[in-house]
mmCIF file of C-alpha atoms and ligand atoms in Angstrom:
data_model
loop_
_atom_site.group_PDB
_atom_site.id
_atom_site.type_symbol
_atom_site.label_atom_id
_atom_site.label_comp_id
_atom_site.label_asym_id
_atom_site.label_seq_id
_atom_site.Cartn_x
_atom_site.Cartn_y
_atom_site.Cartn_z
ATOM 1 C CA UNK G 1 12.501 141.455 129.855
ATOM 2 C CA UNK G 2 15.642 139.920 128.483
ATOM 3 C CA UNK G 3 17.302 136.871 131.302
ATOM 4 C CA UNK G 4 19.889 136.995 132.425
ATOM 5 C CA UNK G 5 22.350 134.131 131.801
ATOM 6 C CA UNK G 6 25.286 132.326 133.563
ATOM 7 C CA UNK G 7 27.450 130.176 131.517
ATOM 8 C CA UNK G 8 29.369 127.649 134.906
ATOM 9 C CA UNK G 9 32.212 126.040 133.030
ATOM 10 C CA UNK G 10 32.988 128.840 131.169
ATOM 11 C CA UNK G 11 36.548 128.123 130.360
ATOM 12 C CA UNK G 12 36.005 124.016 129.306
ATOM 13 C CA UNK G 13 35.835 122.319 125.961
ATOM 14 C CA UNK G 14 32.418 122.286 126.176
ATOM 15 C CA UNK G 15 32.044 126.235 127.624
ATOM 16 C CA UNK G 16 34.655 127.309 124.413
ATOM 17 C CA UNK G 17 31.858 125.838 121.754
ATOM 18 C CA UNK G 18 28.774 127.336 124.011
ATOM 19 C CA UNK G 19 30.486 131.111 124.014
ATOM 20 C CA UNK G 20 30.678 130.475 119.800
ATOM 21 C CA UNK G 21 27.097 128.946 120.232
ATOM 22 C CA UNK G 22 26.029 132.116 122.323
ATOM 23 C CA UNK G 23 27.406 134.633 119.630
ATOM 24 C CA UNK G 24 26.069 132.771 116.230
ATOM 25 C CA UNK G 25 22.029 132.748 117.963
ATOM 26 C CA UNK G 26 19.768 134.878 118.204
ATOM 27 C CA UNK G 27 20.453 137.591 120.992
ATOM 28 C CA UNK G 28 17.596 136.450 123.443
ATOM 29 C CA UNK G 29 19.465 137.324 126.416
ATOM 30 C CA UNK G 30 20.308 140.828 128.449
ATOM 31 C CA UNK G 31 23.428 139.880 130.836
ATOM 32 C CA UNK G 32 25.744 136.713 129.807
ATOM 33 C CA UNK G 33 27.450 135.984 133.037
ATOM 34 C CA UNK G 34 30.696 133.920 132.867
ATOM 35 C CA UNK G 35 31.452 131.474 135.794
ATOM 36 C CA UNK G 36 34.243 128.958 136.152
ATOM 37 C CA UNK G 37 36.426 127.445 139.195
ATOM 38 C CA UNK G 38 38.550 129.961 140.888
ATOM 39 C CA UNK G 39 41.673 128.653 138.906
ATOM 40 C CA UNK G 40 40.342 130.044 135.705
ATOM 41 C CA UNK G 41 38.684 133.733 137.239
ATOM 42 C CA UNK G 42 39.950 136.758 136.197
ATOM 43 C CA UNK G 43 40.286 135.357 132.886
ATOM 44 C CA UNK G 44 38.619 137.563 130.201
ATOM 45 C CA UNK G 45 36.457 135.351 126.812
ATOM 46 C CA UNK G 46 34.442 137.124 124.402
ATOM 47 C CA UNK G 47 31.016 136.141 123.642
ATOM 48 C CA UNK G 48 28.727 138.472 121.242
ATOM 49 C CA UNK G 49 31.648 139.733 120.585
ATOM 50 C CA UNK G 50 32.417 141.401 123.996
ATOM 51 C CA UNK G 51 35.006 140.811 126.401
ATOM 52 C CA UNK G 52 33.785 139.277 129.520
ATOM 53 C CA UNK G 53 35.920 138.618 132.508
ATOM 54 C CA UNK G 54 35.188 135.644 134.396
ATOM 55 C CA UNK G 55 33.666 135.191 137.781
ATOM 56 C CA UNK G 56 34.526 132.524 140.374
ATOM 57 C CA UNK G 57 32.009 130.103 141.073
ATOM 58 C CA UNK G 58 30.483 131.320 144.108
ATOM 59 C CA UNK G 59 26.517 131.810 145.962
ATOM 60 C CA UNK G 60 27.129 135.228 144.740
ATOM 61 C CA UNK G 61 27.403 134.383 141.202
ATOM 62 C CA UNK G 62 24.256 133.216 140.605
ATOM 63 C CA UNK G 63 22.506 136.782 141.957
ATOM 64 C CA UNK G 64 19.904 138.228 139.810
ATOM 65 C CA UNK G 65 20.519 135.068 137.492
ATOM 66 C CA UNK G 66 17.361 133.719 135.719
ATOM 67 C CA UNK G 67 18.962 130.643 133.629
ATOM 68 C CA UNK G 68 22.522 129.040 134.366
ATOM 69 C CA UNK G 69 23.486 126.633 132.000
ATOM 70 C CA UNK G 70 26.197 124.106 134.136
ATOM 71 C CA UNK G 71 29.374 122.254 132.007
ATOM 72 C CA UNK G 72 31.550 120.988 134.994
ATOM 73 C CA UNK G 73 31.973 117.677 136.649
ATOM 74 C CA UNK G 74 29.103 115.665 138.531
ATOM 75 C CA UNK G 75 30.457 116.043 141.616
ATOM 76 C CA UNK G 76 30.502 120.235 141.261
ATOM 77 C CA UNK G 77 27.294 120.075 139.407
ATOM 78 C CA UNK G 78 25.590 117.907 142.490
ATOM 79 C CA UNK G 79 26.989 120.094 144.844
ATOM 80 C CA UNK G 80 25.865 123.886 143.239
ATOM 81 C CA UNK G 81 23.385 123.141 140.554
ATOM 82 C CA UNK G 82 20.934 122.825 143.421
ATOM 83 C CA UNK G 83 22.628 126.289 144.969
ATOM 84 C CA UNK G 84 22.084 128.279 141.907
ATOM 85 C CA UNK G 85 18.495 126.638 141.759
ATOM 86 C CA UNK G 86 17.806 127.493 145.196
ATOM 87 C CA UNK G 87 18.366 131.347 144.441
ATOM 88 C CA UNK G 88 15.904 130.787 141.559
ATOM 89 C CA UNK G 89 17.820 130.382 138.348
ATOM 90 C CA UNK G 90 16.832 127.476 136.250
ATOM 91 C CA UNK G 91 19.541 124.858 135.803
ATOM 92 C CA UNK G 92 20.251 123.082 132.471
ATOM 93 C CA UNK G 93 23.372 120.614 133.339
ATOM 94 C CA UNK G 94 25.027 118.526 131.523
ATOM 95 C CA UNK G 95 26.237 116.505 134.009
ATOM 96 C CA UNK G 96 25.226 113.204 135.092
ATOM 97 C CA UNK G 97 24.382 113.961 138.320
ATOM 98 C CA UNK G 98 20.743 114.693 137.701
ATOM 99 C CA UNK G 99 19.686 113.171 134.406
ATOM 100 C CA UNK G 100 17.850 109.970 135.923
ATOM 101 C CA UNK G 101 16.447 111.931 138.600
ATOM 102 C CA UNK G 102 12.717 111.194 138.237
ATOM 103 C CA UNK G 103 12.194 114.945 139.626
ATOM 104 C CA UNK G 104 14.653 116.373 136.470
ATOM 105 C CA UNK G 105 13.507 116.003 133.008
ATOM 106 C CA UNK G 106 16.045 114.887 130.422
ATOM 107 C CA UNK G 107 15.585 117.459 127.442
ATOM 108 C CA UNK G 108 16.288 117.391 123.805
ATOM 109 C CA UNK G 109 13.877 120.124 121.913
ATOM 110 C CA UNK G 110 13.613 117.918 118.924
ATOM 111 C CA UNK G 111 12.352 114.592 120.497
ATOM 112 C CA UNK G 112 10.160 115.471 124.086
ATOM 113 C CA UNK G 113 10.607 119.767 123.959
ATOM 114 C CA UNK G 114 7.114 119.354 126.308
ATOM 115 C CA UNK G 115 9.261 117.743 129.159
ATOM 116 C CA UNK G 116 11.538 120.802 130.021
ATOM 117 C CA UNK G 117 8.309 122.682 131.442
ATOM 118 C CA UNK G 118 8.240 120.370 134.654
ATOM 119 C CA UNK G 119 10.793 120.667 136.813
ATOM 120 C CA UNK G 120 10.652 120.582 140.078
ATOM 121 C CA UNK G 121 13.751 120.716 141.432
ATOM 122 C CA UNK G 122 14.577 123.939 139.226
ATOM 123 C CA UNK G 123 16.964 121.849 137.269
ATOM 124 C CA UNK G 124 16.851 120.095 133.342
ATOM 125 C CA UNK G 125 19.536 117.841 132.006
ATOM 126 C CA UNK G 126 21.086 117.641 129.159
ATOM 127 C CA UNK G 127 21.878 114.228 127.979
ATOM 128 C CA UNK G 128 25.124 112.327 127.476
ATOM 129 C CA UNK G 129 27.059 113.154 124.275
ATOM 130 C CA UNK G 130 26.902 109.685 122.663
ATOM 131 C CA UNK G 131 22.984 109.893 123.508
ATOM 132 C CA UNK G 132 22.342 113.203 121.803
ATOM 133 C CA UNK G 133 24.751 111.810 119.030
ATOM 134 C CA UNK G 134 21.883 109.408 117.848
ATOM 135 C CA UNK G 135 18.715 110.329 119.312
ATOM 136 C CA UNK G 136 17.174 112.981 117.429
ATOM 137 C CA UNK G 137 17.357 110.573 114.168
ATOM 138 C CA UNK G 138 15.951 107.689 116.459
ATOM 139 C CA UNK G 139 13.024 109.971 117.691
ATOM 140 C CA UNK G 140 11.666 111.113 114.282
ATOM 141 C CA UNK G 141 11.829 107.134 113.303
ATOM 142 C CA UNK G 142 10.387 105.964 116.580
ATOM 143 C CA UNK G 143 7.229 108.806 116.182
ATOM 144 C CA UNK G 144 6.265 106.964 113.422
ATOM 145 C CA UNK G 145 7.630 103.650 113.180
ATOM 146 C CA UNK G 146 7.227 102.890 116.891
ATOM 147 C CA UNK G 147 10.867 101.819 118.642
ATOM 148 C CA UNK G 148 11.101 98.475 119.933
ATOM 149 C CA UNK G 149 14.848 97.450 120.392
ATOM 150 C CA UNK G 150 18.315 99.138 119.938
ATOM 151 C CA UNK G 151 22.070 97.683 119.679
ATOM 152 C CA UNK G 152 24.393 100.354 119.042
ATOM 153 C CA UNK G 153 28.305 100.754 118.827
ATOM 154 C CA UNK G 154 29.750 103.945 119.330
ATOM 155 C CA UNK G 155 33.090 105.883 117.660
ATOM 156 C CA UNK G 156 33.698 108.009 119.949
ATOM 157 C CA UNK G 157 36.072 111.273 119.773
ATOM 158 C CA UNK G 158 38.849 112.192 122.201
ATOM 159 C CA UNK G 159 37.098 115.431 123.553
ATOM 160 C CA UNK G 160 34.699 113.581 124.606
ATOM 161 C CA UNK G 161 37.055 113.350 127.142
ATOM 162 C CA UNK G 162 37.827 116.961 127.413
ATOM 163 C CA UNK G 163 40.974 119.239 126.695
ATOM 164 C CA UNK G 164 42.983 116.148 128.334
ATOM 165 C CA UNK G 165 41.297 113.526 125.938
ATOM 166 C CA UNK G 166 42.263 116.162 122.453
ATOM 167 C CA UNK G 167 46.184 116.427 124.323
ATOM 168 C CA UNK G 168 46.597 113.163 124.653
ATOM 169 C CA UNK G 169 45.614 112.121 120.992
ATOM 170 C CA UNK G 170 47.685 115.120 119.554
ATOM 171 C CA UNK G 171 50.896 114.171 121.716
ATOM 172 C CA UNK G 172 50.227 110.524 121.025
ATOM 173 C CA UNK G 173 49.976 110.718 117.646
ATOM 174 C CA UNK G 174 53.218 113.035 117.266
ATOM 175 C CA UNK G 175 54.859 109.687 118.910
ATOM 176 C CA UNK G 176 53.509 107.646 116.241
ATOM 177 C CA UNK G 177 53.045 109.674 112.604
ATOM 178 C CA UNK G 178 55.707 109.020 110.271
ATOM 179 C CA UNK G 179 56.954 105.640 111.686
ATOM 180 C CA UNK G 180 56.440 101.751 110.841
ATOM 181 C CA UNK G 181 54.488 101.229 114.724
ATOM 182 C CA UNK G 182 51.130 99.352 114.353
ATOM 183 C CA UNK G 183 52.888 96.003 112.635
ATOM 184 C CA UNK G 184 54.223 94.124 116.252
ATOM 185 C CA UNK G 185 52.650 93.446 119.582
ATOM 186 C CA UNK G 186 53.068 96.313 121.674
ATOM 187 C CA UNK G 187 54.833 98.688 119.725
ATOM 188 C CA UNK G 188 52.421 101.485 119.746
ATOM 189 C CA UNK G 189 52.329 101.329 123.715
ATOM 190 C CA UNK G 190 55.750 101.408 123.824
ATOM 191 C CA UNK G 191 56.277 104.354 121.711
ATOM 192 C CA UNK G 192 53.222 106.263 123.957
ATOM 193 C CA UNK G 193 54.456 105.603 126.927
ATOM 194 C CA UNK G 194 52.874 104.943 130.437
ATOM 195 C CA UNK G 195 50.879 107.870 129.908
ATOM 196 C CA UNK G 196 47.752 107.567 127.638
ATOM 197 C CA UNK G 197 45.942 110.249 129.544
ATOM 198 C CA UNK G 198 42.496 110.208 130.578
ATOM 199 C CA UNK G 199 42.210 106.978 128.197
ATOM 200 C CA UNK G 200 43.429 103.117 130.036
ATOM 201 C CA UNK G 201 45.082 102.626 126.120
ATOM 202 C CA UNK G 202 46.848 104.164 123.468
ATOM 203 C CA UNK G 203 44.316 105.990 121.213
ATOM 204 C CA UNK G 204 46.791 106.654 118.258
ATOM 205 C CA UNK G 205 46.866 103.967 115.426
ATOM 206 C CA UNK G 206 43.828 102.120 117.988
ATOM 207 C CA UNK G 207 40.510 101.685 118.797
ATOM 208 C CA UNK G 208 39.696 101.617 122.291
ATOM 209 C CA UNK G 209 36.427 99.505 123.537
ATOM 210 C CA UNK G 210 36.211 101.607 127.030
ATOM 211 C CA UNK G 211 34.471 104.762 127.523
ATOM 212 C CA UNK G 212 33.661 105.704 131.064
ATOM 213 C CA UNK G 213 33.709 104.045 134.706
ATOM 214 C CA UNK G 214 33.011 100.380 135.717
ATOM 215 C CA UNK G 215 29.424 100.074 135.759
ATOM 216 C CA UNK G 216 27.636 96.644 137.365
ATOM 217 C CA UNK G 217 28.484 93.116 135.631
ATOM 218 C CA UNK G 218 31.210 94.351 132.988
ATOM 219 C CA UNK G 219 29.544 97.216 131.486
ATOM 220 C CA UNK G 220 30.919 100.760 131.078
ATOM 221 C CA UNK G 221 29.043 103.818 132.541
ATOM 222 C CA UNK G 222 28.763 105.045 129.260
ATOM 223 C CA UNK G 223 26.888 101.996 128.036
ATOM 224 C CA UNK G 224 24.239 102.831 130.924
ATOM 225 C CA UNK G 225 24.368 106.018 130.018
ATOM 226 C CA UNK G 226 22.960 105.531 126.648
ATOM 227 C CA UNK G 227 20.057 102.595 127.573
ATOM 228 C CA UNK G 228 18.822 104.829 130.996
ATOM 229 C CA UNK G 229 18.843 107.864 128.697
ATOM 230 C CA UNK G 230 17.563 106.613 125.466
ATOM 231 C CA UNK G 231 15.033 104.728 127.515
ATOM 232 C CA UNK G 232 13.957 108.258 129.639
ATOM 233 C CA UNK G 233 14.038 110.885 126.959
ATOM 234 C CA UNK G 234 11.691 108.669 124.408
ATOM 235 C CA UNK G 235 9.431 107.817 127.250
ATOM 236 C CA UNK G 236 10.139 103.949 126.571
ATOM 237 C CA UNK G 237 11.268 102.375 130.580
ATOM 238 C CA UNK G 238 11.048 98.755 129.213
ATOM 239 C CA UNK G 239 12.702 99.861 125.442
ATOM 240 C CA UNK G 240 15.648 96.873 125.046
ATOM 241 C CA UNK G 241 19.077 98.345 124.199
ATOM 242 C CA UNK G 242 22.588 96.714 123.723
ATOM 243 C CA UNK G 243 25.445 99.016 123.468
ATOM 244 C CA UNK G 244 29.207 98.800 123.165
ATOM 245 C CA UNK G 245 31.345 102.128 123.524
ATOM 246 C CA UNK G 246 34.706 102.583 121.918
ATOM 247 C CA UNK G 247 36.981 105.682 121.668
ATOM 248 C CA UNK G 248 38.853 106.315 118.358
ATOM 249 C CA UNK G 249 41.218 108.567 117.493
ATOM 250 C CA UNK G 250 39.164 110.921 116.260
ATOM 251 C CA UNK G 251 39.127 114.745 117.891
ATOM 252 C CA UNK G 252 35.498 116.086 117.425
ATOM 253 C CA UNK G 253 32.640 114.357 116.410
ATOM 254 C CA UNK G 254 30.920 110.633 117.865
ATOM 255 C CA UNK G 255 29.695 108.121 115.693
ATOM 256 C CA UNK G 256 27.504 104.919 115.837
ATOM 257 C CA UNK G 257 25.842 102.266 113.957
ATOM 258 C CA UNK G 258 22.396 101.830 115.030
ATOM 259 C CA UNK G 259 20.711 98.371 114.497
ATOM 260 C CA UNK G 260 16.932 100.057 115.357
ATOM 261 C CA UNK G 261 14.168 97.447 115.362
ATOM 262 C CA UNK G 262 10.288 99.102 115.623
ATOM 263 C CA UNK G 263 7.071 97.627 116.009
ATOM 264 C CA UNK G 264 5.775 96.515 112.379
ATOM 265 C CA UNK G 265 7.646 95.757 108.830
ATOM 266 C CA UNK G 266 9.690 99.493 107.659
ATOM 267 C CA UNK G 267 10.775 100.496 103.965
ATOM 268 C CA UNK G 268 13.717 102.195 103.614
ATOM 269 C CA UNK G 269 12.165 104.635 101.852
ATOM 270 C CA UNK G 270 9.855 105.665 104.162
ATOM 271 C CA UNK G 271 12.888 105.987 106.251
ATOM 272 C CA UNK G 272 14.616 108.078 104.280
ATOM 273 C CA UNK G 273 11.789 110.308 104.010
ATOM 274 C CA UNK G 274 11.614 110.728 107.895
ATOM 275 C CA UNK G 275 15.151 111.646 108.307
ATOM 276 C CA UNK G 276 15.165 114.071 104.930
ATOM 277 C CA UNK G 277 12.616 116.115 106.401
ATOM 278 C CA UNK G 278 13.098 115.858 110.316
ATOM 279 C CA UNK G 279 14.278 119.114 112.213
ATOM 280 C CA UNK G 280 17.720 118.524 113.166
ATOM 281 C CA UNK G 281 18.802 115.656 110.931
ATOM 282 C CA UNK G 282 20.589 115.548 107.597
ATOM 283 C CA UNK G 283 19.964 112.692 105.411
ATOM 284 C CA UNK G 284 23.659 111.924 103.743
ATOM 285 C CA UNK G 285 23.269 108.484 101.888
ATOM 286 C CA UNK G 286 24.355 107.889 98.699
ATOM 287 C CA UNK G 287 27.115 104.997 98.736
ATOM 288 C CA UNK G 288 27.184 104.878 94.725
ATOM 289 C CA UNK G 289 28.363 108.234 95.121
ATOM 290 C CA UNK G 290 30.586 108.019 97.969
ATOM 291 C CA UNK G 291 28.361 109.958 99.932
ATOM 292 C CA UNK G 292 28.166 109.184 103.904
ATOM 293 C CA UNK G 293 28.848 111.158 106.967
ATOM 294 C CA UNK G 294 32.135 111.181 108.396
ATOM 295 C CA UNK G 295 33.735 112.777 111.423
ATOM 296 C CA UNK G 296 35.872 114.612 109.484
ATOM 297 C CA UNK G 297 33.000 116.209 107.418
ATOM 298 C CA UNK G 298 30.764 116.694 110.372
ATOM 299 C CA UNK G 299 32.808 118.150 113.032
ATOM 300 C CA UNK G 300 31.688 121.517 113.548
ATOM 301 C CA UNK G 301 28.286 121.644 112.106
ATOM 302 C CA UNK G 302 24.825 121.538 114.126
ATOM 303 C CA UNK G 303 22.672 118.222 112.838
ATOM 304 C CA UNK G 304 22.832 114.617 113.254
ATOM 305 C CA UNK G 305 23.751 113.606 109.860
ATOM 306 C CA UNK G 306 22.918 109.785 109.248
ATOM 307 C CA UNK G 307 24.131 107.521 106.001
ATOM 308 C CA UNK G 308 24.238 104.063 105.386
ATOM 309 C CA UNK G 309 20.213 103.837 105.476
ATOM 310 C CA UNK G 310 19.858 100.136 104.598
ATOM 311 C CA UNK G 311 16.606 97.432 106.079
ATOM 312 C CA UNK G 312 17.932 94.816 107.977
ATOM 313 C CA UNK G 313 18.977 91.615 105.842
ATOM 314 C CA UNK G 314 16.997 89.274 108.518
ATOM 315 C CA UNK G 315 14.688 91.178 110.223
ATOM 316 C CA UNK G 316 11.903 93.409 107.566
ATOM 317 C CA UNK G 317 10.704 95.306 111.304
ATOM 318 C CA UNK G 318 14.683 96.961 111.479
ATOM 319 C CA UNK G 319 16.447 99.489 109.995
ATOM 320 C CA UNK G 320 20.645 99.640 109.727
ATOM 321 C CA UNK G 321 21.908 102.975 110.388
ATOM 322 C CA UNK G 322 25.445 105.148 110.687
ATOM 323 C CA UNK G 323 25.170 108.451 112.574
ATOM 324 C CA UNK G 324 27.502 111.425 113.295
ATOM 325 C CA UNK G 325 27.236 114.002 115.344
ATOM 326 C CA UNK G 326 29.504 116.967 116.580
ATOM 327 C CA UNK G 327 30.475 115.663 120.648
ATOM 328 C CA UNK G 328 30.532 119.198 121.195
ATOM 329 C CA UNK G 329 27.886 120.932 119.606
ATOM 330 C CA UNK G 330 24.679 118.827 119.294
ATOM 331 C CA UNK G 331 26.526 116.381 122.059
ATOM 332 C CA UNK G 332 27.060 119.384 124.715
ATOM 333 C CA UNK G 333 26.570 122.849 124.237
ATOM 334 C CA UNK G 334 23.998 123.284 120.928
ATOM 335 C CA UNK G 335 21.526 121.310 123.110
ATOM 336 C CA UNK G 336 22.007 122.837 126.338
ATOM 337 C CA UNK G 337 21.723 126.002 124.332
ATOM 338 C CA UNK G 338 18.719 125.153 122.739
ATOM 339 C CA UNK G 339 16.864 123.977 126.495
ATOM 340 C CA UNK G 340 17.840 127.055 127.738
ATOM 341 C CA UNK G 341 16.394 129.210 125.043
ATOM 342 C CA UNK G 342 13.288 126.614 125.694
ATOM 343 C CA UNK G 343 13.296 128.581 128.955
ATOM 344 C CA UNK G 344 14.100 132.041 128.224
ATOM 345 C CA UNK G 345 11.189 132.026 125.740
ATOM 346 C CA UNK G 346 8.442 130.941 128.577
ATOM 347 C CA UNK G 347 10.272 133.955 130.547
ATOM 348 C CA UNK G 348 9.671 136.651 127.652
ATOM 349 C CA UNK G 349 6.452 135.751 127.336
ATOM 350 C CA UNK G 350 5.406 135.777 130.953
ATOM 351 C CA UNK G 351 7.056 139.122 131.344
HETATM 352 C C1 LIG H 1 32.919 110.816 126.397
HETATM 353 N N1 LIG H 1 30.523 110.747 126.531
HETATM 354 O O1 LIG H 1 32.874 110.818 125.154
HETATM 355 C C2 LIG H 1 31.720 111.105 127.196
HETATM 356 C C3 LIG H 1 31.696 112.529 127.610
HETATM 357 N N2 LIG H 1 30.485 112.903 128.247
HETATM 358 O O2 LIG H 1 33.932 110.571 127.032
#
């Protein structure tokens, strides 16, 4: 028997790249249901290359539905993920309504694939974007090198943000391209306006170091995003991690350097050898040659591609790291897609 899917958030950033997602894999599924708020029904998408006119999100929706993969804000996630689970579909959200629920397992098929079969409530998350940017490279080192401490900055892209985040940059940076702005005090804000969109700064000609809400004690939500979800998904509760988040104005694709120190002395290449040959990960690192992953080069492309491979200068236990990955493939919709085919496989084979 071949599930039926629901795709809730049909019409977002995120649902655009799963509907691309849906028609490059393998055809697993028998209905693809599309789902969005009541703003966006009626609209038609294609996915497999069929038109498909979308549904308001509604109890009804979810009939006969055996998966239901959920890109919309917490607060609609919170209230219907549990409504579609309730009529039986399994949820994969990627939210952050659920993902440190003890009851929900946090999923990503390369790193803990075994956790997605629990699930209590009916419902698996899908980790944050700047988690899933990093953490299938971190998982292949930690399986053998043993993970002991993180401190990670993030470059993160504007549609991380959504739609609004990719506007603002593009009508931003028509303000700015072509002019002198960037040499005073306040030029580039002037220029912008009051209106930097979902961002508290300019993002054109900047760097922003705020991503997220106000968490406790000065830290962004983002920054707990990463620790609680690094910490979860590599079954490490006590694992320390330090982590600043910055937005840059870059559309598609998150970066970070990763300062990753494990349990005994590593060699870089033994390193190297991990990430060459780990599912998932591309091994890009060849500075003599010029050769490192950028945004530019990555956006659009599945893995997490990692450069800059180097041993720590003071520390023969740690590794230096720089790591790309798509926001909105590997980040969002590749992994949700990827859970949920997790789950359509243990429903073909009990059928
Ligand atoms: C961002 N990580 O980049 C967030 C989106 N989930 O804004």
């Amino acid at each position: 028997r071949r599930p039926t899917l629901a795709v809730v958030g049909a019409t977002g950033a995120v649902g655009t790249v799963m509907l691309q997602i849906l028609s490059q894999h393998a055809d697993i599924w028998g209905e693809i249901r599309l789902i969005a708020s009541p703003r966006s029904a009626g609209r038609k998408l294609a996915v497999r290359g069929v038109e498909v006119e979308v549904a308001a999100l509604s109890e009804e929706a979810f009939d006969g539905v055996d998966i239901a993969m959920f890109d919309v804000p917490d607060e609609v996630a919170a209230q219907w993920a549990p409504i579609a689970a309730a009529k039986g579909a399994v949820v994969v959200d990627n939210s952050a309504a659920f993902r440190m629920d003890p009851e929900v397992p946090l999923v990503v098929p390369e790193v803990n694939p075994h956790a997605a079969r629990v699930r209590p409530r009916g419902i698996v998350s899908n980790p944050n974007c700047t988690t899933l940017s990093m953490i299938v490279a971190l998982g292949a080192l930690h399986a053998e090198f043993g993970l002991r401490e993180l401190v990670v900055s993030s470059y993160q892209a504007v549609s991380g943000a959504g739609r609004a985040g990719v506007d603002a940059l593009r009508r931003q940076t028509s303000l700015v391209a072509g002019t002198e702005l960037g040499n005073n005090p306040g030029d580039v804000r002037r220029a912008v306006g009051d209106d930097t969109g979902p961002f508290p700064e300019p993002v054109a000609l900047n760097v922003v170091p705020w991503v997220g809400s106000l968490a406790e004690d000065g830290w962004s939500s983002e920054e707990m995003k990463v620790r609680d979800e690094t910490r979860k998904i590599l079954g490490l509760p006590r694992l320390k991690v330090a982590v600043t988040c910055v937005r840059v104005p870059v559309v598609t694709t998150h970066s970070l350097t990763v300062h990753a120190r494990f349990q005994d002395e590593v060699t870089v290449d033994r390193a190297r050898e991990i990430l060459a040959t780990a599912p998932g990960v591309v091994l890009f690192d060849d500075p003599a040659a010029g050769e490192f992953p950028t945004p530019a080069d990555v956006v659009g492309t599945d893995p997490t591609w990692v450069g800059r491979v180097r041993r720590a200068l003071d520390d023969a236990t740690a590794l230096e790291l720089f790591v790309c990955g798509d926001n909105l493939r590997k980040g969002a919709a590749l992994n949700t897609a990827q859970i949920a085919e997790l789950v359509a496989a243990e429903i073909i084979r009990a059928s």
